[in-house]
Amino acid sequence: MKLIVESNYDMVSKKAAEIVDEYVKSNPKIILGLATGSTPIGMYKELINKHKTEGTDYSNVRTFNLDEYVGLSGEHPSSYRYFMNEEFFNGININHKNTTVPNGKAENLSEYCKNYDEMIDDAGGIDLQILGVGENGHIAFIEPAHELQVLTSIVTLSESTIAVNSRFFNNIDEVPKTAISMGVRSILKAKKIILLATGEKKKSVVKRLIETPLLCTDFPVSILLCHPDFTLIVDREAYVD
Ligand code: F6R
């Protein structure tokens, strides 16, 4: 694992955007794996700035997102499709047909999940995967459990994730109880992985990840320790020397 410690959230966003932007410039047909949540918002802003000021070209870039709530259409303001359009895709020259966020309204969800992994494989696999981490150690919606899903699947969200994510909804009862989430396989197959963790609330997760090189299913983010090209970017608030 490569660790990068930046002074604050803005510097983490800048650093992550620098890395992603360079990768896009050096491989205009790159396949990006993308995350939603609060953490990558600053990075997306920086990437949009770079697109506008330096002309970074996304016309041939393809993207796959990690997850989506079951039952929410892309028009729902709390859906991850809506988030991605608002926070990133609408600000760059990406062809929206080249962006894939799992379809939370798919008729046959299990068939859809199976196809999702195939879609990623058929595209050639993810070159660069961006991740955030939950306060309970989840990545995507792979929640702490006795077993972790290998393939893209329908998952039941933990009580703690529902509570944390309720900030994106009018009230906690509106938060869907299930989601489509990429599994361990497609994430670990990415050629390069960057995990962003910022703020006091991520301190214990970052500490455990750095200090405990163990693969634990009650701490899904630990699977990243098995990846040969894994970079963790944190700010001072999330990091203890
Ligand atoms: C979202 C995702 C989640 C978030 C995690 C952290 O696509 O994959 O695993 O990365 O819940 O969320 P924030 O960044 O809001 O703390």
PDB file of C-alpha atoms and ligand atoms in Angstrom:
ATOM      1  CA  MET A   1       0.000   0.000   0.000  1.00  0.00           C
ATOM      2  CA  LYS A   2       1.226   3.477  -0.851  1.00  0.00           C
ATOM      3  CA  LEU A   3       0.157   6.137   1.676  1.00  0.00           C
ATOM      4  CA  ILE A   4      -0.135   9.832   0.824  1.00  0.00           C
ATOM      5  CA  VAL A   5      -0.935  12.248   3.651  1.00  0.00           C
ATOM      6  CA  GLU A   6      -2.190  15.694   2.652  1.00  0.00           C
ATOM      7  CA  SER A   7      -2.887  18.628   4.948  1.00  0.00           C
ATOM      8  CA  ASN A   8      -6.632  18.894   4.390  1.00  0.00           C
ATOM      9  CA  TYR A   9      -9.651  17.851   2.307  1.00  0.00           C
ATOM     10  CA  ASP A  10      -8.911  20.339  -0.496  1.00  0.00           C
ATOM     11  CA  MET A  11      -5.354  19.057  -0.873  1.00  0.00           C
ATOM     12  CA  VAL A  12      -6.584  15.437  -0.949  1.00  0.00           C
ATOM     13  CA  SER A  13      -9.034  16.423  -3.698  1.00  0.00           C
ATOM     14  CA  LYS A  14      -6.280  18.190  -5.652  1.00  0.00           C
ATOM     15  CA  LYS A  15      -3.853  15.293  -5.301  1.00  0.00           C
ATOM     16  CA  ALA A  16      -6.422  12.692  -6.358  1.00  0.00           C
ATOM     17  CA  ALA A  17      -7.505  14.840  -9.309  1.00  0.00           C
ATOM     18  CA  GLU A  18      -3.877  15.296 -10.421  1.00  0.00           C
ATOM     19  CA  ILE A  19      -3.402  11.532 -10.518  1.00  0.00           C
ATOM     20  CA  VAL A  20      -6.704  10.817 -12.296  1.00  0.00           C
ATOM     21  CA  ASP A  21      -6.186  13.667 -14.775  1.00  0.00           C
ATOM     22  CA  GLU A  22      -2.714  12.389 -15.690  1.00  0.00           C
ATOM     23  CA  TYR A  23      -4.087   8.899 -16.258  1.00  0.00           C
ATOM     24  CA  VAL A  24      -6.860  10.236 -18.495  1.00  0.00           C
ATOM     25  CA  LYS A  25      -4.361  12.317 -20.482  1.00  0.00           C
ATOM     26  CA  SER A  26      -2.018   9.375 -20.954  1.00  0.00           C
ATOM     27  CA  ASN A  27      -4.825   6.968 -21.885  1.00  0.00           C
ATOM     28  CA  PRO A  28      -7.768   8.768 -23.542  1.00  0.00           C
ATOM     29  CA  LYS A  29      -9.715   5.481 -23.693  1.00  0.00           C
ATOM     30  CA  ILE A  30      -9.269   4.779 -19.998  1.00  0.00           C
ATOM     31  CA  ILE A  31     -11.961   2.909 -18.079  1.00  0.00           C
ATOM     32  CA  LEU A  32     -12.620   4.573 -14.746  1.00  0.00           C
ATOM     33  CA  GLY A  33     -14.361   2.987 -11.778  1.00  0.00           C
ATOM     34  CA  LEU A  34     -16.138   5.729  -9.840  1.00  0.00           C
ATOM     35  CA  ALA A  35     -17.622   6.285  -6.393  1.00  0.00           C
ATOM     36  CA  THR A  36     -20.262   8.640  -5.031  1.00  0.00           C
ATOM     37  CA  GLY A  37     -20.548   9.981  -1.460  1.00  0.00           C
ATOM     38  CA  SER A  38     -19.182  13.205   0.035  1.00  0.00           C
ATOM     39  CA  THR A  39     -15.499  12.349  -0.187  1.00  0.00           C
ATOM     40  CA  PRO A  40     -14.882  12.451  -3.970  1.00  0.00           C
ATOM     41  CA  ILE A  41     -16.957  15.612  -4.592  1.00  0.00           C
ATOM     42  CA  GLY A  42     -13.882  17.871  -4.297  1.00  0.00           C
ATOM     43  CA  MET A  43     -11.909  15.620  -6.643  1.00  0.00           C
ATOM     44  CA  TYR A  44     -14.692  15.766  -9.237  1.00  0.00           C
ATOM     45  CA  LYS A  45     -14.704  19.590  -8.983  1.00  0.00           C
ATOM     46  CA  GLU A  46     -10.943  19.666  -9.564  1.00  0.00           C
ATOM     47  CA  LEU A  47     -11.263  17.298 -12.525  1.00  0.00           C
ATOM     48  CA  ILE A  48     -13.926  19.558 -14.056  1.00  0.00           C
ATOM     49  CA  ASN A  49     -11.570  22.550 -13.544  1.00  0.00           C
ATOM     50  CA  LYS A  50      -8.777  20.697 -15.279  1.00  0.00           C
ATOM     51  CA  HIS A  51     -11.070  19.747 -18.138  1.00  0.00           C
ATOM     52  CA  LYS A  52     -12.051  23.402 -18.540  1.00  0.00           C
ATOM     53  CA  THR A  53      -8.599  24.958 -18.136  1.00  0.00           C
ATOM     54  CA  GLU A  54      -6.327  22.268 -19.591  1.00  0.00           C
ATOM     55  CA  GLY A  55      -8.745  20.662 -22.033  1.00  0.00           C
ATOM     56  CA  THR A  56      -8.553  17.125 -20.617  1.00  0.00           C
ATOM     57  CA  ASP A  57     -10.563  15.093 -23.079  1.00  0.00           C
ATOM     58  CA  TYR A  58     -13.177  12.623 -21.837  1.00  0.00           C
ATOM     59  CA  SER A  59     -14.834  11.932 -25.189  1.00  0.00           C
ATOM     60  CA  ASN A  60     -13.496   8.364 -25.317  1.00  0.00           C
ATOM     61  CA  VAL A  61     -13.408   7.658 -21.581  1.00  0.00           C
ATOM     62  CA  ARG A  62     -15.763   5.022 -20.157  1.00  0.00           C
ATOM     63  CA  THR A  63     -16.905   4.804 -16.558  1.00  0.00           C
ATOM     64  CA  PHE A  64     -18.553   2.236 -14.299  1.00  0.00           C
ATOM     65  CA  ASN A  65     -19.954   3.196 -10.927  1.00  0.00           C
ATOM     66  CA  LEU A  66     -19.781   1.048  -7.858  1.00  0.00           C
ATOM     67  CA  ASP A  67     -23.347   1.084  -6.691  1.00  0.00           C
ATOM     68  CA  GLU A  68     -26.930   2.339  -6.796  1.00  0.00           C
ATOM     69  CA  TYR A  69     -29.961   2.134  -4.526  1.00  0.00           C
ATOM     70  CA  VAL A  70     -32.569  -0.407  -5.558  1.00  0.00           C
ATOM     71  CA  GLY A  71     -35.829   1.287  -6.561  1.00  0.00           C
ATOM     72  CA  LEU A  72     -34.431   4.733  -7.385  1.00  0.00           C
ATOM     73  CA  SER A  73     -34.456   5.919 -10.981  1.00  0.00           C
ATOM     74  CA  GLY A  74     -31.735   8.193 -12.333  1.00  0.00           C
ATOM     75  CA  GLU A  75     -34.099  11.171 -12.032  1.00  0.00           C
ATOM     76  CA  HIS A  76     -34.382  10.746  -8.256  1.00  0.00           C
ATOM     77  CA  PRO A  77     -32.200  13.450  -6.637  1.00  0.00           C
ATOM     78  CA  SER A  78     -30.805  10.954  -4.114  1.00  0.00           C
ATOM     79  CA  SER A  79     -29.876   8.365  -6.741  1.00  0.00           C
ATOM     80  CA  TYR A  80     -26.239   7.822  -7.533  1.00  0.00           C
ATOM     81  CA  ARG A  81     -26.898   8.341 -11.277  1.00  0.00           C
ATOM     82  CA  TYR A  82     -28.275  11.795 -10.478  1.00  0.00           C
ATOM     83  CA  PHE A  83     -25.271  12.523  -8.227  1.00  0.00           C
ATOM     84  CA  MET A  84     -22.770  11.523 -10.916  1.00  0.00           C
ATOM     85  CA  ASN A  85     -24.456  13.631 -13.580  1.00  0.00           C
ATOM     86  CA  GLU A  86     -24.588  16.664 -11.265  1.00  0.00           C
ATOM     87  CA  GLU A  87     -21.166  16.364  -9.645  1.00  0.00           C
ATOM     88  CA  PHE A  88     -19.071  15.187 -12.566  1.00  0.00           C
ATOM     89  CA  PHE A  89     -20.460  14.050 -15.924  1.00  0.00           C
ATOM     90  CA  ASN A  90     -22.327  17.286 -16.774  1.00  0.00           C
ATOM     91  CA  GLY A  91     -19.109  19.258 -16.216  1.00  0.00           C
ATOM     92  CA  ILE A  92     -16.911  17.319 -18.655  1.00  0.00           C
ATOM     93  CA  ASN A  93     -17.181  16.291 -22.307  1.00  0.00           C
ATOM     94  CA  ILE A  94     -17.952  12.649 -21.593  1.00  0.00           C
ATOM     95  CA  ASN A  95     -20.449  10.867 -23.816  1.00  0.00           C
ATOM     96  CA  HIS A  96     -23.225   9.914 -21.380  1.00  0.00           C
ATOM     97  CA  LYS A  97     -23.608   6.627 -23.238  1.00  0.00           C
ATOM     98  CA  ASN A  98     -20.103   5.774 -22.026  1.00  0.00           C
ATOM     99  CA  THR A  99     -21.111   6.178 -18.371  1.00  0.00           C
ATOM    100  CA  THR A 100     -22.658   3.292 -16.497  1.00  0.00           C
ATOM    101  CA  VAL A 101     -24.250   3.543 -13.080  1.00  0.00           C
ATOM    102  CA  PRO A 102     -26.082   0.379 -11.977  1.00  0.00           C
ATOM    103  CA  ASN A 103     -29.778   0.576 -12.830  1.00  0.00           C
ATOM    104  CA  GLY A 104     -31.710   0.504  -9.556  1.00  0.00           C
ATOM    105  CA  LYS A 105     -34.953   0.063 -11.481  1.00  0.00           C
ATOM    106  CA  ALA A 106     -33.846  -2.946 -13.567  1.00  0.00           C
ATOM    107  CA  GLU A 107     -36.720  -5.396 -14.057  1.00  0.00           C
ATOM    108  CA  ASN A 108     -34.687  -8.493 -13.360  1.00  0.00           C
ATOM    109  CA  LEU A 109     -32.190  -7.364 -10.763  1.00  0.00           C
ATOM    110  CA  SER A 110     -30.246 -10.604 -10.402  1.00  0.00           C
ATOM    111  CA  GLU A 111     -29.814 -10.920 -14.157  1.00  0.00           C
ATOM    112  CA  TYR A 112     -28.791  -7.262 -14.261  1.00  0.00           C
ATOM    113  CA  CYS A 113     -26.120  -7.812 -11.584  1.00  0.00           C
ATOM    114  CA  LYS A 114     -24.701 -10.774 -13.491  1.00  0.00           C
ATOM    115  CA  ASN A 115     -24.547  -8.688 -16.665  1.00  0.00           C
ATOM    116  CA  TYR A 116     -22.864  -5.824 -14.826  1.00  0.00           C
ATOM    117  CA  ASP A 117     -19.687  -7.811 -14.182  1.00  0.00           C
ATOM    118  CA  GLU A 118     -19.772  -9.056 -17.779  1.00  0.00           C
ATOM    119  CA  MET A 119     -20.165  -5.484 -19.061  1.00  0.00           C
ATOM    120  CA  ILE A 120     -17.053  -4.457 -17.128  1.00  0.00           C
ATOM    121  CA  ASP A 121     -15.121  -7.501 -18.386  1.00  0.00           C
ATOM    122  CA  ASP A 122     -16.253  -6.931 -21.986  1.00  0.00           C
ATOM    123  CA  ALA A 123     -15.076  -3.313 -21.797  1.00  0.00           C
ATOM    124  CA  GLY A 124     -11.638  -4.645 -20.830  1.00  0.00           C
ATOM    125  CA  GLY A 125     -11.808  -4.198 -17.048  1.00  0.00           C
ATOM    126  CA  ILE A 126     -11.349  -1.093 -14.918  1.00  0.00           C
ATOM    127  CA  ASP A 127      -8.024   0.707 -15.329  1.00  0.00           C
ATOM    128  CA  LEU A 128      -8.331   3.048 -12.360  1.00  0.00           C
ATOM    129  CA  GLN A 129     -10.796   2.584  -9.514  1.00  0.00           C
ATOM    130  CA  ILE A 130     -11.646   5.464  -7.148  1.00  0.00           C
ATOM    131  CA  LEU A 131     -13.073   4.469  -3.771  1.00  0.00           C
ATOM    132  CA  GLY A 132     -14.318   6.045  -0.574  1.00  0.00           C
ATOM    133  CA  VAL A 133     -14.765   4.124   2.661  1.00  0.00           C
ATOM    134  CA  GLY A 134     -17.647   3.986   5.115  1.00  0.00           C
ATOM    135  CA  GLU A 135     -17.187   4.623   8.816  1.00  0.00           C
ATOM    136  CA  ASN A 136     -17.807   0.896   9.322  1.00  0.00           C
ATOM    137  CA  GLY A 137     -15.146  -0.087   6.786  1.00  0.00           C
ATOM    138  CA  HIS A 138     -17.454  -0.751   3.826  1.00  0.00           C
ATOM    139  CA  ILE A 139     -16.353  -0.071   0.281  1.00  0.00           C
ATOM    140  CA  ALA A 140     -18.977   0.247  -2.453  1.00  0.00           C
ATOM    141  CA  PHE A 141     -21.880  -1.302  -0.477  1.00  0.00           C
ATOM    142  CA  ILE A 142     -19.864  -4.328   0.550  1.00  0.00           C
ATOM    143  CA  GLU A 143     -20.854  -4.257   4.212  1.00  0.00           C
ATOM    144  CA  PRO A 144     -19.038  -5.893   7.137  1.00  0.00           C
ATOM    145  CA  ALA A 145     -20.295  -9.494   7.345  1.00  0.00           C
ATOM    146  CA  HIS A 146     -19.239 -13.088   7.784  1.00  0.00           C
ATOM    147  CA  GLU A 147     -19.136 -13.417   3.995  1.00  0.00           C
ATOM    148  CA  LEU A 148     -18.431 -10.778   1.333  1.00  0.00           C
ATOM    149  CA  GLN A 149     -20.003 -10.843  -2.121  1.00  0.00           C
ATOM    150  CA  VAL A 150     -17.523 -11.744  -4.846  1.00  0.00           C
ATOM    151  CA  LEU A 151     -19.789 -10.678  -7.717  1.00  0.00           C
ATOM    152  CA  THR A 152     -22.009  -7.654  -8.289  1.00  0.00           C
ATOM    153  CA  SER A 153     -25.089  -8.362  -6.164  1.00  0.00           C
ATOM    154  CA  ILE A 154     -28.119  -6.998  -4.392  1.00  0.00           C
ATOM    155  CA  VAL A 155     -27.065  -6.166  -0.861  1.00  0.00           C
ATOM    156  CA  THR A 156     -28.935  -5.275   2.305  1.00  0.00           C
ATOM    157  CA  LEU A 157     -27.602  -2.064   3.766  1.00  0.00           C
ATOM    158  CA  SER A 158     -26.498  -2.094   7.396  1.00  0.00           C
ATOM    159  CA  GLU A 159     -28.401   0.008   9.942  1.00  0.00           C
ATOM    160  CA  SER A 160     -25.325   2.196  10.388  1.00  0.00           C
ATOM    161  CA  THR A 161     -24.957   2.848   6.634  1.00  0.00           C
ATOM    162  CA  ILE A 162     -28.666   3.702   6.371  1.00  0.00           C
ATOM    163  CA  ALA A 163     -28.281   6.147   9.270  1.00  0.00           C
ATOM    164  CA  VAL A 164     -25.115   7.760   7.830  1.00  0.00           C
ATOM    165  CA  ASN A 165     -26.577   8.029   4.306  1.00  0.00           C
ATOM    166  CA  SER A 166     -29.907   9.442   5.516  1.00  0.00           C
ATOM    167  CA  ARG A 167     -28.286  12.896   5.202  1.00  0.00           C
ATOM    168  CA  PHE A 168     -28.862  12.627   1.444  1.00  0.00           C
ATOM    169  CA  PHE A 169     -32.631  12.005   1.921  1.00  0.00           C
ATOM    170  CA  ASN A 170     -35.518  13.965   3.468  1.00  0.00           C
ATOM    171  CA  ASN A 171     -35.667  11.459   6.319  1.00  0.00           C
ATOM    172  CA  ILE A 172     -34.253   8.088   7.298  1.00  0.00           C
ATOM    173  CA  ASP A 173     -37.390   6.183   6.216  1.00  0.00           C
ATOM    174  CA  GLU A 174     -36.781   7.239   2.618  1.00  0.00           C
ATOM    175  CA  VAL A 175     -33.389   5.502   2.461  1.00  0.00           C
ATOM    176  CA  PRO A 176     -33.733   2.295   0.431  1.00  0.00           C
ATOM    177  CA  LYS A 177     -32.849  -0.831   2.404  1.00  0.00           C
ATOM    178  CA  THR A 178     -31.158  -2.551  -0.510  1.00  0.00           C
ATOM    179  CA  ALA A 179     -28.708  -1.587  -3.228  1.00  0.00           C
ATOM    180  CA  ILE A 180     -26.856  -2.998  -6.194  1.00  0.00           C
ATOM    181  CA  SER A 181     -23.167  -3.151  -5.363  1.00  0.00           C
ATOM    182  CA  MET A 182     -20.123  -4.208  -7.266  1.00  0.00           C
ATOM    183  CA  GLY A 183     -18.464  -7.175  -5.570  1.00  0.00           C
ATOM    184  CA  VAL A 184     -14.905  -7.812  -4.503  1.00  0.00           C
ATOM    185  CA  ARG A 185     -13.888  -9.354  -7.823  1.00  0.00           C
ATOM    186  CA  SER A 186     -14.448  -6.406 -10.157  1.00  0.00           C
ATOM    187  CA  ILE A 187     -12.902  -4.022  -7.622  1.00  0.00           C
ATOM    188  CA  LEU A 188      -9.765  -6.101  -7.132  1.00  0.00           C
ATOM    189  CA  LYS A 189      -9.447  -6.677 -10.874  1.00  0.00           C
ATOM    190  CA  ALA A 190      -8.920  -2.923 -11.391  1.00  0.00           C
ATOM    191  CA  LYS A 191      -5.353  -2.227 -12.470  1.00  0.00           C
ATOM    192  CA  LYS A 192      -4.930   0.630 -10.006  1.00  0.00           C
ATOM    193  CA  ILE A 193      -6.949   1.545  -6.921  1.00  0.00           C
ATOM    194  CA  ILE A 194      -7.092   4.904  -5.125  1.00  0.00           C
ATOM    195  CA  LEU A 195      -8.928   5.149  -1.811  1.00  0.00           C
ATOM    196  CA  LEU A 196      -9.765   8.572  -0.389  1.00  0.00           C
ATOM    197  CA  ALA A 197     -10.424   8.989   3.333  1.00  0.00           C
ATOM    198  CA  THR A 198     -10.871  12.384   4.925  1.00  0.00           C
ATOM    199  CA  GLY A 199     -12.107  13.862   8.180  1.00  0.00           C
ATOM    200  CA  GLU A 200     -12.155  12.852  11.819  1.00  0.00           C
ATOM    201  CA  LYS A 201     -14.918  10.256  11.272  1.00  0.00           C
ATOM    202  CA  LYS A 202     -12.605   8.124   9.122  1.00  0.00           C
ATOM    203  CA  LYS A 203      -9.752   8.138  11.631  1.00  0.00           C
ATOM    204  CA  SER A 204     -10.411   4.714  13.169  1.00  0.00           C
ATOM    205  CA  VAL A 205     -10.852   3.093   9.739  1.00  0.00           C
ATOM    206  CA  VAL A 206      -7.577   4.607   8.489  1.00  0.00           C
ATOM    207  CA  LYS A 207      -5.748   3.589  11.674  1.00  0.00           C
ATOM    208  CA  ARG A 208      -6.921  -0.023  11.425  1.00  0.00           C
ATOM    209  CA  LEU A 209      -6.078  -0.210   7.723  1.00  0.00           C
ATOM    210  CA  ILE A 210      -2.564   1.095   8.262  1.00  0.00           C
ATOM    211  CA  GLU A 211      -1.767  -0.762  11.468  1.00  0.00           C
ATOM    212  CA  THR A 212      -3.431  -4.127  10.859  1.00  0.00           C
ATOM    213  CA  PRO A 213      -2.361  -5.934   7.697  1.00  0.00           C
ATOM    214  CA  LEU A 214      -5.065  -8.576   8.038  1.00  0.00           C
ATOM    215  CA  LEU A 215      -7.841  -9.571   5.680  1.00  0.00           C
ATOM    216  CA  CYS A 216     -11.053  -9.364   7.739  1.00  0.00           C
ATOM    217  CA  THR A 217     -14.596  -9.725   6.405  1.00  0.00           C
ATOM    218  CA  ASP A 218     -15.843  -7.505   9.247  1.00  0.00           C
ATOM    219  CA  PHE A 219     -13.665  -4.811   7.687  1.00  0.00           C
ATOM    220  CA  PRO A 220     -14.239  -5.039   3.927  1.00  0.00           C
ATOM    221  CA  VAL A 221     -11.795  -2.253   3.032  1.00  0.00           C
ATOM    222  CA  SER A 222      -9.023  -4.632   4.148  1.00  0.00           C
ATOM    223  CA  ILE A 223      -9.376  -6.536   0.849  1.00  0.00           C
ATOM    224  CA  LEU A 224      -7.541  -3.619  -0.764  1.00  0.00           C
ATOM    225  CA  LEU A 225      -4.404  -4.618   1.133  1.00  0.00           C
ATOM    226  CA  CYS A 226      -4.182  -7.589  -1.255  1.00  0.00           C
ATOM    227  CA  HIS A 227      -4.000  -5.336  -4.309  1.00  0.00           C
ATOM    228  CA  PRO A 228      -0.545  -4.742  -5.819  1.00  0.00           C
ATOM    229  CA  ASP A 229      -1.250  -1.126  -6.824  1.00  0.00           C
ATOM    230  CA  PHE A 230      -3.283   0.398  -4.008  1.00  0.00           C
ATOM    231  CA  THR A 231      -2.852   4.050  -2.958  1.00  0.00           C
ATOM    232  CA  LEU A 232      -4.514   5.519   0.128  1.00  0.00           C
ATOM    233  CA  ILE A 233      -4.824   9.312   0.215  1.00  0.00           C
ATOM    234  CA  VAL A 234      -5.803  10.806   3.562  1.00  0.00           C
ATOM    235  CA  ASP A 235      -5.913  14.195   5.218  1.00  0.00           C
ATOM    236  CA  ARG A 236      -4.442  15.067   8.631  1.00  0.00           C
ATOM    237  CA  GLU A 237      -7.837  14.770  10.323  1.00  0.00           C
ATOM    238  CA  ALA A 238      -8.157  11.144   9.283  1.00  0.00           C
ATOM    239  CA  TYR A 239      -4.572  10.232  10.080  1.00  0.00           C
ATOM    240  CA  VAL A 240      -2.763   9.537  13.340  1.00  0.00           C
ATOM    241  CA  ASP A 241       1.038   9.350  13.244  1.00  0.00           C
TER     242      ASP A 241
HETATM  243  C1  F6R B   1     -20.463   5.210  -2.804  1.00  0.00           C
HETATM  244  C2  F6R B   1     -19.652   4.206  -2.123  1.00  0.00           C
HETATM  245  C3  F6R B   1     -19.539   4.210  -0.645  1.00  0.00           C
HETATM  246  C4  F6R B   1     -18.887   5.490  -0.098  1.00  0.00           C
HETATM  247  C5  F6R B   1     -18.772   5.428   1.417  1.00  0.00           C
HETATM  248  C6  F6R B   1     -18.165   6.687   1.998  1.00  0.00           C
HETATM  249  O1  F6R B   1     -20.468   4.990  -4.198  1.00  0.00           O
HETATM  250  O2  F6R B   1     -19.129   3.377  -2.792  1.00  0.00           O
HETATM  251  O3  F6R B   1     -18.788   3.093  -0.249  1.00  0.00           O
HETATM  252  O4  F6R B   1     -17.626   5.635  -0.674  1.00  0.00           O
HETATM  253  O5  F6R B   1     -20.031   5.212   1.970  1.00  0.00           O
HETATM  254  O6  F6R B   1     -19.052   7.749   1.792  1.00  0.00           O
HETATM  255  P1  F6R B   1     -18.649   9.264   2.133  1.00  0.00           P
HETATM  256  O7  F6R B   1     -17.617   9.645   1.119  1.00  0.00           O
HETATM  257  O8  F6R B   1     -19.915  10.031   1.970  1.00  0.00           O
HETATM  258  O9  F6R B   1     -18.099   9.275   3.520  1.00  0.00           O
END
